[in-house]
Short mmCIF file of N, CA and C in Angstrom, two decimals:
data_model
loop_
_atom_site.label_atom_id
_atom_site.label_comp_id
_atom_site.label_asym_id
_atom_site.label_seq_id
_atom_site.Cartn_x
_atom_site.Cartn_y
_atom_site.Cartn_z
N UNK H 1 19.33 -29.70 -12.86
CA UNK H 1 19.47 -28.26 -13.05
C UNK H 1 20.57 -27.74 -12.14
N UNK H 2 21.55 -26.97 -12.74
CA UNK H 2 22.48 -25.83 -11.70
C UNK H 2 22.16 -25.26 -10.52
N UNK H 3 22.39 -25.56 -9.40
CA UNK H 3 22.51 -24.63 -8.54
C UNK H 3 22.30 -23.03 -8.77
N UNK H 4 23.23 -22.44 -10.00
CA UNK H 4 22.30 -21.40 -10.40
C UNK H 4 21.45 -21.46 -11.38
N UNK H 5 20.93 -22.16 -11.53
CA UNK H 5 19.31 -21.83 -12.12
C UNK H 5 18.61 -21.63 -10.98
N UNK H 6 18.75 -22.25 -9.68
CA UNK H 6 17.95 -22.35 -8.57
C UNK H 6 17.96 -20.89 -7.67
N UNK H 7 19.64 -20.58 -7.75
CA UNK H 7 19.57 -19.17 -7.27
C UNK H 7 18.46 -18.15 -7.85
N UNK H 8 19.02 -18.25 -9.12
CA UNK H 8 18.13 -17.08 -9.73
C UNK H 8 16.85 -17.18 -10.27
N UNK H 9 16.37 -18.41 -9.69
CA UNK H 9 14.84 -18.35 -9.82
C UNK H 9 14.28 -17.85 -8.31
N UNK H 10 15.41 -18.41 -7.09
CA UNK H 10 14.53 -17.94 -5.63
C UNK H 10 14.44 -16.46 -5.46
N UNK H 11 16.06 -16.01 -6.40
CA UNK H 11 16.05 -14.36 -5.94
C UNK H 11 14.83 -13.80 -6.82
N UNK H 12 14.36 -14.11 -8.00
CA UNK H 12 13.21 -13.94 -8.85
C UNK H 12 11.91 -13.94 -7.84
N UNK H 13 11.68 -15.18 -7.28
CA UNK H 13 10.67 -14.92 -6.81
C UNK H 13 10.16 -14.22 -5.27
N UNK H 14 11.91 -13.99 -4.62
CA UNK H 14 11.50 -12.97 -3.90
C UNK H 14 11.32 -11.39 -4.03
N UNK H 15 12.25 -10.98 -5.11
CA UNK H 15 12.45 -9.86 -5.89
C UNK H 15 10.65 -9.79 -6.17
N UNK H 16 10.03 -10.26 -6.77
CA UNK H 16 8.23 -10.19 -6.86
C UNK H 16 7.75 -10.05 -5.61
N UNK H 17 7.96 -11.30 -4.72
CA UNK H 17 6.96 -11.14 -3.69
C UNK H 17 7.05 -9.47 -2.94
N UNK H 18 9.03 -8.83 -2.95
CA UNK H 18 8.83 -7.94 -1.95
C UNK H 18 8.35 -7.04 -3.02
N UNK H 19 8.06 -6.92 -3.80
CA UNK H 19 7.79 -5.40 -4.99
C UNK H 19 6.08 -5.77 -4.92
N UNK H 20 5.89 -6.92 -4.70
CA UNK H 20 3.93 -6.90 -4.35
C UNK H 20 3.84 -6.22 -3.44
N UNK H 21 4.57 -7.13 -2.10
CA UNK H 21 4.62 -6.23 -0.81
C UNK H 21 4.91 -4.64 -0.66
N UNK H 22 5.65 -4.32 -1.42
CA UNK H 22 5.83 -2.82 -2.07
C UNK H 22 4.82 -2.03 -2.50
N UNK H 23 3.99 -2.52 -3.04
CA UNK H 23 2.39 -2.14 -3.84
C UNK H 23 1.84 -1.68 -2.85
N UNK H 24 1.36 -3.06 -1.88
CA UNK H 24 0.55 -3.10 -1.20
C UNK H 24 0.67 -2.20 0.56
N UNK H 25 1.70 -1.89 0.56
CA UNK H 25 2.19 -1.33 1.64
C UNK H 25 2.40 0.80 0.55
N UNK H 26 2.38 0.84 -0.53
CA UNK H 26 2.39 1.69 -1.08
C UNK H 26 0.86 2.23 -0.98
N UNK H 27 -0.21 1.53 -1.33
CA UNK H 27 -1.95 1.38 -0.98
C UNK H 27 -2.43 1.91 0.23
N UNK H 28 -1.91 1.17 1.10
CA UNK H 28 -2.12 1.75 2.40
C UNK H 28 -1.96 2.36 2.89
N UNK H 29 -0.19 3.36 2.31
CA UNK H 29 -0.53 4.78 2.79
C UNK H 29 -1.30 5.75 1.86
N UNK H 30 -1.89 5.44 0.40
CA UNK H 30 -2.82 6.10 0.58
C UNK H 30 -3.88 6.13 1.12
N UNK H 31 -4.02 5.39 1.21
CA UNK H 31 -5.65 5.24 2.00
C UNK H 31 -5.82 5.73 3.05
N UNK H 32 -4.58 5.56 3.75
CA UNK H 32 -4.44 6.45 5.37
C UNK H 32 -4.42 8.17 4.64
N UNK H 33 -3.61 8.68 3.49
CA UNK H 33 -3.84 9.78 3.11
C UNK H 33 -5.16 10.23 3.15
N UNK H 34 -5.80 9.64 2.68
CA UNK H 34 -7.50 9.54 2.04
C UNK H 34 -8.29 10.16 3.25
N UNK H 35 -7.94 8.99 4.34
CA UNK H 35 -9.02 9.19 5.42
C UNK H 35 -8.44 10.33 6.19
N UNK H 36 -7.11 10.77 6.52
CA UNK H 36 -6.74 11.72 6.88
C UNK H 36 -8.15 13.08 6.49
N UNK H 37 -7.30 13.21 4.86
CA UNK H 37 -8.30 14.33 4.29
C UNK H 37 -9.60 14.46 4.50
N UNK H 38 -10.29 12.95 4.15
CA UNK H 38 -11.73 13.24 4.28
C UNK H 38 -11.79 13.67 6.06
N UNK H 39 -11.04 13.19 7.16
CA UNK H 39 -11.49 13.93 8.80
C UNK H 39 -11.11 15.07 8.45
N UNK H 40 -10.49 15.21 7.94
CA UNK H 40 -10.06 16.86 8.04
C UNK H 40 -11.50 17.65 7.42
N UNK H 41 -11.69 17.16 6.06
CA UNK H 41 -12.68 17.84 5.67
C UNK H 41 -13.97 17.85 5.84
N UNK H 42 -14.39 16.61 7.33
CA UNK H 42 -15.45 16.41 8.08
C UNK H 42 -15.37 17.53 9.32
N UNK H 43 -14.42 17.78 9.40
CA UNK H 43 -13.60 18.35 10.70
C UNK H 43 -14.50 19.81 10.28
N UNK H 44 -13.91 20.31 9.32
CA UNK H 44 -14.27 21.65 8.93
C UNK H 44 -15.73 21.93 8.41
N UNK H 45 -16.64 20.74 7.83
CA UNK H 45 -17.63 20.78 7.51
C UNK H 45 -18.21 21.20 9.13
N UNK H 46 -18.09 20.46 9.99
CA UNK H 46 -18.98 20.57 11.17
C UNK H 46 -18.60 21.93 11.84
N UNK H 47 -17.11 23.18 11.45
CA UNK H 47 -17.21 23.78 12.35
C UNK H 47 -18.10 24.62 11.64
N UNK H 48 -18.17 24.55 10.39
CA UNK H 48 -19.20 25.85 9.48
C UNK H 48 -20.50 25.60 9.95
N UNK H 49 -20.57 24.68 10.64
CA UNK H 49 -22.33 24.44 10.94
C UNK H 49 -23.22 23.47 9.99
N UNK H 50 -22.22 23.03 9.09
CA UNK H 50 -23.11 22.11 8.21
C UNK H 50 -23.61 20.65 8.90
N UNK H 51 -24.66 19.92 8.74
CA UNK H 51 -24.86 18.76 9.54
C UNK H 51 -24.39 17.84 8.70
N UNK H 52 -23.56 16.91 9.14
CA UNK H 52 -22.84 15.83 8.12
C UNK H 52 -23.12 14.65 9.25
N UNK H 53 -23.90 13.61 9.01
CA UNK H 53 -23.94 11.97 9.51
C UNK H 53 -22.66 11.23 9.77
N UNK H 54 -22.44 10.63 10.64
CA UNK H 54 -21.17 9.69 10.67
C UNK H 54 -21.67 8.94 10.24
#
């Protein structure tokens, strides 16, 4: 096989790995969004006086 067949299969399979890594690093800031909101909206539950469990 060519030398480029080999190129453009490694740039292929890093082109995937970083666009997974892309996903997955995309995930995690929501999730940090997520928990943000929900303290926030634990935050405010407790100043109204409501009793909320950790």
């Amino acid at each position: 096989m060519s030398q480029n067949y080999w190129s453009e299969s490694f740039k292929n399979l890093i082109d995937q790995r970083f666009n997974e890594l892309a996903r997955a690093a995309s995930l995690v800031e929501e999730v940090r969004i997520l928990r943000d909101k929900q303290a926030e909206i634990e935050a405010k539950l407790k100043q109204a006086g409501t009793c909320f469990p950790n």
